[in-house]
Short mmCIF file of C-alpha atoms in Angstrom, two decimals:
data_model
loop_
_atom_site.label_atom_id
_atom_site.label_comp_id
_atom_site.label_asym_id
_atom_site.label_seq_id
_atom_site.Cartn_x
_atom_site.Cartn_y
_atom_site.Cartn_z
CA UNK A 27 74.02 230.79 119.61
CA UNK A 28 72.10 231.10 122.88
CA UNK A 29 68.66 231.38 121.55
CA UNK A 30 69.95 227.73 119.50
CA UNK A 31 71.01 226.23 122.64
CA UNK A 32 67.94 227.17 124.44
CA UNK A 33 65.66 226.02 121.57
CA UNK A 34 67.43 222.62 121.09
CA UNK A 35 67.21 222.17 124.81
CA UNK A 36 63.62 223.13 124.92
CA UNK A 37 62.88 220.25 122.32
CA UNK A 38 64.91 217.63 124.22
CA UNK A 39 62.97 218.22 127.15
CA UNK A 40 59.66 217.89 125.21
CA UNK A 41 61.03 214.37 123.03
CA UNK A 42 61.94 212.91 126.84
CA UNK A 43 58.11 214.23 128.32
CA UNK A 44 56.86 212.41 125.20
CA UNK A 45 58.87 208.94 125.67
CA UNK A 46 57.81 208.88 129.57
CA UNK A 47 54.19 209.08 128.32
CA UNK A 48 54.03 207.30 126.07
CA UNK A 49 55.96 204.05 128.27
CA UNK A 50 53.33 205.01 130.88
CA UNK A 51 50.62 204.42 128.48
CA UNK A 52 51.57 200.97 126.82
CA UNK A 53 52.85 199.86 130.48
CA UNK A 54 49.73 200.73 131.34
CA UNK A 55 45.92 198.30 131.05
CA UNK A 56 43.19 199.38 129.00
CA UNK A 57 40.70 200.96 131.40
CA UNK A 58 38.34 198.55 129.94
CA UNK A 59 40.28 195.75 131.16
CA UNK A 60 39.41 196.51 135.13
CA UNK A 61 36.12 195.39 134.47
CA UNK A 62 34.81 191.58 135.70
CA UNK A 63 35.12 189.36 132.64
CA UNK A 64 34.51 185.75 133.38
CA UNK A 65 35.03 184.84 130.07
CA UNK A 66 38.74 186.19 129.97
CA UNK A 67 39.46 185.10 133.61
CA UNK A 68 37.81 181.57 134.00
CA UNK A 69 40.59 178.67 133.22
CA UNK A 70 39.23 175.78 130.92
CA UNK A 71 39.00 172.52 133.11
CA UNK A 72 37.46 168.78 132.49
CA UNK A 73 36.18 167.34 135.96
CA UNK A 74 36.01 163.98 137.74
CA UNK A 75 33.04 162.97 140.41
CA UNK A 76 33.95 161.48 143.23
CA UNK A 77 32.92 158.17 144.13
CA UNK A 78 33.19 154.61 146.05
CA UNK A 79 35.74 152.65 143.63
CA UNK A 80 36.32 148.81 144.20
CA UNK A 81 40.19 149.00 145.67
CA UNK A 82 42.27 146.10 144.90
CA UNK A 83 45.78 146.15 147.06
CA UNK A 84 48.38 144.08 145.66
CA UNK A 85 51.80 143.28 146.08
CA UNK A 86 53.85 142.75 142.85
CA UNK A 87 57.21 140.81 142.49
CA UNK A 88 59.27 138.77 140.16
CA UNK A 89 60.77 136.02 141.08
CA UNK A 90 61.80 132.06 139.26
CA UNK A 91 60.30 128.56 139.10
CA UNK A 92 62.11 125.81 140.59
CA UNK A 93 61.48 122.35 140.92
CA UNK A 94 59.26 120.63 143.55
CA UNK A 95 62.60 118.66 144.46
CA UNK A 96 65.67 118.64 142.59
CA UNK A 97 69.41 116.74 142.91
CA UNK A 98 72.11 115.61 141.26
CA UNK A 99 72.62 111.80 140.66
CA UNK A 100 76.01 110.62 141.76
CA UNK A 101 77.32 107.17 143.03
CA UNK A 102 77.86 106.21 146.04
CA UNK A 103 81.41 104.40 145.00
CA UNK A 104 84.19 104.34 142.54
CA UNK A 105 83.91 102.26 138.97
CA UNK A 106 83.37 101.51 135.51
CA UNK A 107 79.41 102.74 134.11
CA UNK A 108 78.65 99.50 132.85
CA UNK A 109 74.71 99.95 131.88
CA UNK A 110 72.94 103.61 131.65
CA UNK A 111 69.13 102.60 132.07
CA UNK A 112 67.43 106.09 131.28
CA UNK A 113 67.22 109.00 127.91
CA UNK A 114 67.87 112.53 128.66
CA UNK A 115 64.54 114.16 129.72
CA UNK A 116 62.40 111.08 130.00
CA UNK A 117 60.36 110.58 133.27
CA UNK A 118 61.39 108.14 135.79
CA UNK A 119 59.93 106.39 139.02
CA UNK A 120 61.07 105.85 142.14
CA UNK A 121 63.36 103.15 142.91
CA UNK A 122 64.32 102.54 139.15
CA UNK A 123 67.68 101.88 138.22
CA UNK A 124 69.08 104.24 136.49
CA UNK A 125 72.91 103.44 136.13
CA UNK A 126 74.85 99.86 137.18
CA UNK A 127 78.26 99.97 137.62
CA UNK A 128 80.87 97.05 137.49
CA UNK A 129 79.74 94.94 140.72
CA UNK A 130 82.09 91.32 139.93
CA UNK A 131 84.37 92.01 143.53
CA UNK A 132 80.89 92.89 144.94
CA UNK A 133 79.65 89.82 144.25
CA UNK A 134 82.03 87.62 144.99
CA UNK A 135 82.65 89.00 148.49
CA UNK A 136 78.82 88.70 148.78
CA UNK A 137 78.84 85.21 148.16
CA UNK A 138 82.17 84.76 149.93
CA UNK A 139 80.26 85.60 153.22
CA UNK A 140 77.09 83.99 152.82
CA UNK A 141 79.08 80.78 152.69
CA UNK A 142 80.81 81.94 155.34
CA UNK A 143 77.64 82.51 157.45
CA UNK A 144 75.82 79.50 156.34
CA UNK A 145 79.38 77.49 157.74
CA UNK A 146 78.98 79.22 161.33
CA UNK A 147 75.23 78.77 161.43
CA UNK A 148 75.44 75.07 161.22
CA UNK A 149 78.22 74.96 163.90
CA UNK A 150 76.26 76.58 166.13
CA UNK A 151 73.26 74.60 165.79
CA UNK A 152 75.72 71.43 166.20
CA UNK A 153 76.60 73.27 169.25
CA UNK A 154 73.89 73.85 170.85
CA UNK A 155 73.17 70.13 170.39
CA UNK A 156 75.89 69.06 172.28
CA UNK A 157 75.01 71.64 174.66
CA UNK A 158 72.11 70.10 175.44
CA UNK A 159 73.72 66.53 176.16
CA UNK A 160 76.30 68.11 178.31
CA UNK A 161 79.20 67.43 175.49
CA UNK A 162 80.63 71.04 175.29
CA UNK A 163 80.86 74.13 177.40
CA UNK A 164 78.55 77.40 177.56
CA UNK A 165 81.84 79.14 176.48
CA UNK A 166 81.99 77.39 173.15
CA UNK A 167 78.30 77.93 171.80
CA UNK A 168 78.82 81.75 172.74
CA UNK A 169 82.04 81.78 171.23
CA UNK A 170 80.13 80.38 167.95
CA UNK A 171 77.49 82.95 168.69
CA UNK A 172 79.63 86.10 168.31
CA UNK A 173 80.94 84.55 165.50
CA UNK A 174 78.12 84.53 163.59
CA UNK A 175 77.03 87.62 164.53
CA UNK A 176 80.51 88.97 162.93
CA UNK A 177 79.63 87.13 159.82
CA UNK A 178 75.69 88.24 159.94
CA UNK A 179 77.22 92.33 160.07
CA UNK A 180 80.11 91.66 157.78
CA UNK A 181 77.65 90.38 155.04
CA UNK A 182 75.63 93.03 155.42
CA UNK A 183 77.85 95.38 154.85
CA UNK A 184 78.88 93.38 151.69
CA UNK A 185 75.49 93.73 150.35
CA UNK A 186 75.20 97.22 151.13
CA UNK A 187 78.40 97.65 148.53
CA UNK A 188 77.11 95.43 146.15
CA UNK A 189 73.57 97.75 146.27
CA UNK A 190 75.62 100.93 146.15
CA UNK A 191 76.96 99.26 142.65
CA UNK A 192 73.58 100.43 141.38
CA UNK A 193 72.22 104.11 141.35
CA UNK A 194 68.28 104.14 141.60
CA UNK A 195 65.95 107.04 141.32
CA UNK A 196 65.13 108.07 145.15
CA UNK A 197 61.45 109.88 143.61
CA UNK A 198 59.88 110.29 140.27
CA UNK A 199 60.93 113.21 137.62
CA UNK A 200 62.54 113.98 135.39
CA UNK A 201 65.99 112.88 134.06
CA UNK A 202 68.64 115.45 132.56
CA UNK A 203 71.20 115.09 130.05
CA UNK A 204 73.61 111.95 130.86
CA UNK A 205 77.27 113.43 132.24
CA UNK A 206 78.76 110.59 131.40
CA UNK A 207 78.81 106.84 129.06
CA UNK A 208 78.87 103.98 129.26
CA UNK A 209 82.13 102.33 129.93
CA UNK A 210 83.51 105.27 131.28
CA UNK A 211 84.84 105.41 135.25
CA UNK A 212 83.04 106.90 137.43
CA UNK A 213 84.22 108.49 140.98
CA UNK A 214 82.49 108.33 144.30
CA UNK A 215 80.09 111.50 144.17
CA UNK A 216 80.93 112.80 140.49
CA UNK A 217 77.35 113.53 138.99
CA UNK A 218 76.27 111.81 136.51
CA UNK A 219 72.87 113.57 135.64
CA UNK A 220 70.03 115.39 137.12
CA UNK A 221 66.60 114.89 138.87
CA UNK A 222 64.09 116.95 138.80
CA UNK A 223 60.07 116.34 140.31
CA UNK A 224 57.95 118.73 138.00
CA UNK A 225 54.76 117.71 139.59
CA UNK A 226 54.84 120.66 141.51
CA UNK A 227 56.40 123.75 140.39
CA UNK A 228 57.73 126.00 143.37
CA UNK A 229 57.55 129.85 142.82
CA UNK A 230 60.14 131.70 145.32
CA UNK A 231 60.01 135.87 145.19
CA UNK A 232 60.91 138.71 147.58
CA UNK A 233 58.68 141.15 149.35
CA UNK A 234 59.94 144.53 150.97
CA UNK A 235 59.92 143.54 154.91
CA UNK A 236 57.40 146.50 155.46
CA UNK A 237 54.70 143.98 153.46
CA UNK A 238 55.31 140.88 156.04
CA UNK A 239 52.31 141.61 158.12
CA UNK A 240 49.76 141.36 154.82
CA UNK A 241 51.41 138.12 153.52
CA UNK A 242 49.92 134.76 154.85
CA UNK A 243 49.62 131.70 153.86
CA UNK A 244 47.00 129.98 151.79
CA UNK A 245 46.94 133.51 149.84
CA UNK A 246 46.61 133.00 146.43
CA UNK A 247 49.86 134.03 143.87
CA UNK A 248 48.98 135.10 140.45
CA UNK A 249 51.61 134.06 138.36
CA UNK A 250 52.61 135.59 134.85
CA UNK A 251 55.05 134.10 132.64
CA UNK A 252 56.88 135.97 129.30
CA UNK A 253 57.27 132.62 127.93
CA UNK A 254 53.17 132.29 127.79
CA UNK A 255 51.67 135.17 127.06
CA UNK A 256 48.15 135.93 127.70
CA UNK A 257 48.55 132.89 130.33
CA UNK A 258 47.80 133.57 134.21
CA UNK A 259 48.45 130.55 136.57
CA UNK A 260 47.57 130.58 140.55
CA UNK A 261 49.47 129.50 143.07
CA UNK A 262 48.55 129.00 146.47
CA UNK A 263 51.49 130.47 149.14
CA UNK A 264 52.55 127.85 151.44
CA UNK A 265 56.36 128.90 152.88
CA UNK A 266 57.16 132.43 154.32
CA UNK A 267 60.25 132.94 155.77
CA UNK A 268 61.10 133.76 159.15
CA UNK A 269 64.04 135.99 158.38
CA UNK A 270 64.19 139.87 156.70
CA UNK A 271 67.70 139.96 154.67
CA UNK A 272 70.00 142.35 156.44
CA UNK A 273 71.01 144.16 152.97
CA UNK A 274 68.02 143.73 151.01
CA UNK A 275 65.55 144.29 153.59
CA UNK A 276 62.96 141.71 151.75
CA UNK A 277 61.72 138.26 153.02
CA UNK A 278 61.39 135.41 150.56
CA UNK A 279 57.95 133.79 150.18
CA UNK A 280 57.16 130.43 148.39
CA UNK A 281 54.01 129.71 146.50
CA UNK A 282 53.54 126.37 144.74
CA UNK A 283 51.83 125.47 141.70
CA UNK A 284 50.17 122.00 139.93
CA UNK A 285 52.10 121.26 136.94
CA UNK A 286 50.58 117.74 136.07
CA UNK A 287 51.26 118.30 132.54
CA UNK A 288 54.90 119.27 133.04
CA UNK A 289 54.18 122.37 131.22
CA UNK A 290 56.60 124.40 133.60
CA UNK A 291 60.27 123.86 133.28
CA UNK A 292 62.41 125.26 136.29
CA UNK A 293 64.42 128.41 136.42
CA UNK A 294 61.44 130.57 134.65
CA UNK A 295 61.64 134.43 134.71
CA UNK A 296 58.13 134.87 136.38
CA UNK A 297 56.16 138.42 137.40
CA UNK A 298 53.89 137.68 140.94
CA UNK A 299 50.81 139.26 142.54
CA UNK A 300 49.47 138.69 145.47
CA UNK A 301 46.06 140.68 146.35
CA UNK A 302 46.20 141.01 150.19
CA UNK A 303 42.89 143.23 150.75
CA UNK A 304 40.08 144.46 148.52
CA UNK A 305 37.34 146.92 149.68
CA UNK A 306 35.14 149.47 148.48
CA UNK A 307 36.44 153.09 148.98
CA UNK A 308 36.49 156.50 147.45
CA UNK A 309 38.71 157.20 144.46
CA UNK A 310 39.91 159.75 142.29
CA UNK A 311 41.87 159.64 138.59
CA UNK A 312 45.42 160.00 139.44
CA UNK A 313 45.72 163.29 137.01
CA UNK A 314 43.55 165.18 139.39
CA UNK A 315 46.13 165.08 142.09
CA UNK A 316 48.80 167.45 142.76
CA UNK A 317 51.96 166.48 144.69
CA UNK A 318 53.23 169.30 147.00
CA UNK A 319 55.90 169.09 149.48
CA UNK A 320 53.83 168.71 152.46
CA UNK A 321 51.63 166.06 150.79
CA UNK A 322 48.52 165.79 147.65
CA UNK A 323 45.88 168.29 147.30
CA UNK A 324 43.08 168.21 144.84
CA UNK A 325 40.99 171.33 143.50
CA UNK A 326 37.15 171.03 144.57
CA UNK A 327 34.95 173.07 142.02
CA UNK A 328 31.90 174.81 143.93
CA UNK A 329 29.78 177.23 141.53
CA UNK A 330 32.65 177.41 138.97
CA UNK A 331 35.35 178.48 141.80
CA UNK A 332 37.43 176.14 143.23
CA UNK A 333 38.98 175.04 146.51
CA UNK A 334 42.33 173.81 147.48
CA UNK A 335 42.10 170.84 149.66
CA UNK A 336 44.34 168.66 150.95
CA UNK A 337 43.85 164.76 150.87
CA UNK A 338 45.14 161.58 152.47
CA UNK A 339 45.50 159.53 149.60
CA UNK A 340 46.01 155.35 149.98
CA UNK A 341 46.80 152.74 146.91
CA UNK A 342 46.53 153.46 143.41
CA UNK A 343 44.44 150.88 141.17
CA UNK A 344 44.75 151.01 137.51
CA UNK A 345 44.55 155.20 136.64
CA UNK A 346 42.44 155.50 140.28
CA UNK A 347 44.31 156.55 143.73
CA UNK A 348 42.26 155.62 146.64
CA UNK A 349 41.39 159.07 149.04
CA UNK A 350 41.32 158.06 152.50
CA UNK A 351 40.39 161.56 153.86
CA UNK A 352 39.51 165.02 152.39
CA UNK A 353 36.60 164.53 150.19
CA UNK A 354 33.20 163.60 149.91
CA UNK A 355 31.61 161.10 147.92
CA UNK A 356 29.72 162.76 144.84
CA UNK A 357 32.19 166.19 144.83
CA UNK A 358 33.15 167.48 141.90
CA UNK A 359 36.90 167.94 141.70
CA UNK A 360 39.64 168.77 138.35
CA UNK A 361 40.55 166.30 136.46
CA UNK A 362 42.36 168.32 133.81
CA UNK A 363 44.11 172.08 133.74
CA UNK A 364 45.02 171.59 137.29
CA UNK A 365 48.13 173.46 136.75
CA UNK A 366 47.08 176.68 135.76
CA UNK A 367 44.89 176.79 139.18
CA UNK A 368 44.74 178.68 142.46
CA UNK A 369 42.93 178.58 145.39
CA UNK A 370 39.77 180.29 144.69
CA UNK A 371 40.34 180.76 140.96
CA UNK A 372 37.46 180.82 138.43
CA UNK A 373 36.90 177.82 136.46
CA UNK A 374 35.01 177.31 133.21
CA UNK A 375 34.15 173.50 132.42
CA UNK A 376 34.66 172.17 129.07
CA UNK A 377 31.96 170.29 126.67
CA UNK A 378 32.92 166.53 126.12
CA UNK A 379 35.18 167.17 122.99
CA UNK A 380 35.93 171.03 123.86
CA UNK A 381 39.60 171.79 124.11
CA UNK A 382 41.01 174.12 126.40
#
């Protein structure tokens, strides 16, 4: 049994000398493999030049149309709608009548008054006669004097009632829907329909307070609307306000726009852009650039090695960012396999079509 034990124990040791070299030779790399391959160690990457790009900056919104000037029309007194002079959506002018409303008590005071006055005048004027053949006192004619006065003021107020009887359009537009019909009462203030200029279509939008400084006015507003497609309109900016909202921390700007055709309606859904600068600087497609906590670098290829470099990068403009600082114009930087790079790591460039 001892010569067993030592013979089983002498193959255990050789089965574990085995296992150790044989994990040491798969963990192990070919001795071929030490060798400089560039083939095996060169990562596939598509490039970009560097090079002055046109740079459009632009501040983009959404904001509404509104009307050029818009109210309700109410009356200014109680009664019965005795005449509605306009159709829902037609345009109007200024100073046309619009609605009449019962005006007989009016009238009659009116008239009333004007008698009234026309009685006092000719007193006075008898007055003032006599006056001047010393047959009555100073104190009478200016008595008659204040009285028609009195009667001039109260009639004028009588015709100012008898005018409010009617409701005129104060400026041309546009009429809405009618509130209310004819024979139907009517109180002091209660609207009856809508006004609306169109001429003019106002566009109002927000811009983040740290954009005040580029907005001015006169700039032009590109306006796009869902509701024309394929449609751009300009409008020129003519209001900015003086005030940054305390929650939103945005300013509201106001642009307005020609709409001689009343094409516009108000309360639109409308996208805005506003170019505020355009120059000529260098550019690179936004793929190329890597974002890393302490800013964007970009990998500059030099003899099929490349270089990690960090950049100052500025606005982006369609697929291009704008590179303030950290490259040259005409360098030759990664456009694609960035991610698979490190500084100083052998590149190979692909053929236009090539896949890496």
């Amino acid at each position: 049994m001892t010569i067993f034990r030592q013979v089983l124990f002498g193959v255990l040791l050789l089965m574990v000398a085995f296992g150790v070299w044989q994990g040491q030779r798969w963990n192990s790399p070919p001795a071929d493999s030490k060798l400089p391959n560039a083939n095996l160690e060169a990562v596939p990457v598509t490039l970009a030049t560097v090079a002055p790009t046109a740079i459009v900056e632009a501040i983009e919104a959404v904001g509404s149309t509104q009307a050029h000037q818009a109210i309700n029309i109410v009356p200014l007194a109680d009664g019965q709608i005795m005449e509605i002079s306009f159709t829902a959506g037609s345009q109007v002018e200024a100073g046309q009548v619009l609605v009449r409303l019962d005006d007989e008590a009016e009238r009659a005071e009116v008239e009333e008054l004007e008698a009234y006055l026309t009685k006092n005048t000719q007193a006075l004027d008898r007055a003032k006669r006599l006056l001047a053949r010393q047959n009555v006192s100073q104190a009478t004619v200016d008595d008659l004097l204040s009285e028609r006065d009195a009667a001039v003021a109260r009639l004028q107020g009588a015709r100012k009632a008898l005018a409010d009887r009617v409701v005129r359009a104060p400026y041309s537009g546009i009429v809405g829907f009618k509130e209310l019909d004819i024979g139907a009462r009517v109180e002091e203030g209660q609207v009856i329909t809508t006004l609306d200029d169109l001429s003019v279509i106002d566009v109002e939008f927000s811009v983040p307070g740290i954009q005040y400084s580029k907005v001015r006015l006169g700039m032009t507003a590109r306006i796009t609307i869902d509701a024309f497609p394929g449609r751009t309109f300009n409008a020129i900016i003519d209001r900015i306000d003086t005030r940054i909202g305390q929650a939103s921390r945005a300013f509201r700007v106001r642009a307005t726009l020609p709409n001689p055709d009343i094409l516009l309606p108000a309360g639109l859904f409308v996208t805005v852009t506003v170019v505020v600068d355009e120059r000529t600087s260098l550019a690179v497609p936004e793929e190329a650039i890597v974002a890393e906590a302490n800013g964007s670098i970009v990998f500059v290829v030099t003899e099929n090695k490349v270089e990690r470099r960090p950049i100052s990068v500025g606005v982006r403009t369609g697929n291009l960012v704008e590179v303030i600082s950290g490259v040259s114009d005409g360098e030759k930087i990664v456009r694609e396999g960035v991610q698979r790079l490190r500084d100083g790591s052998l590149v190979r460039v692909l053929a236009s079509g090539e896949q890496g």
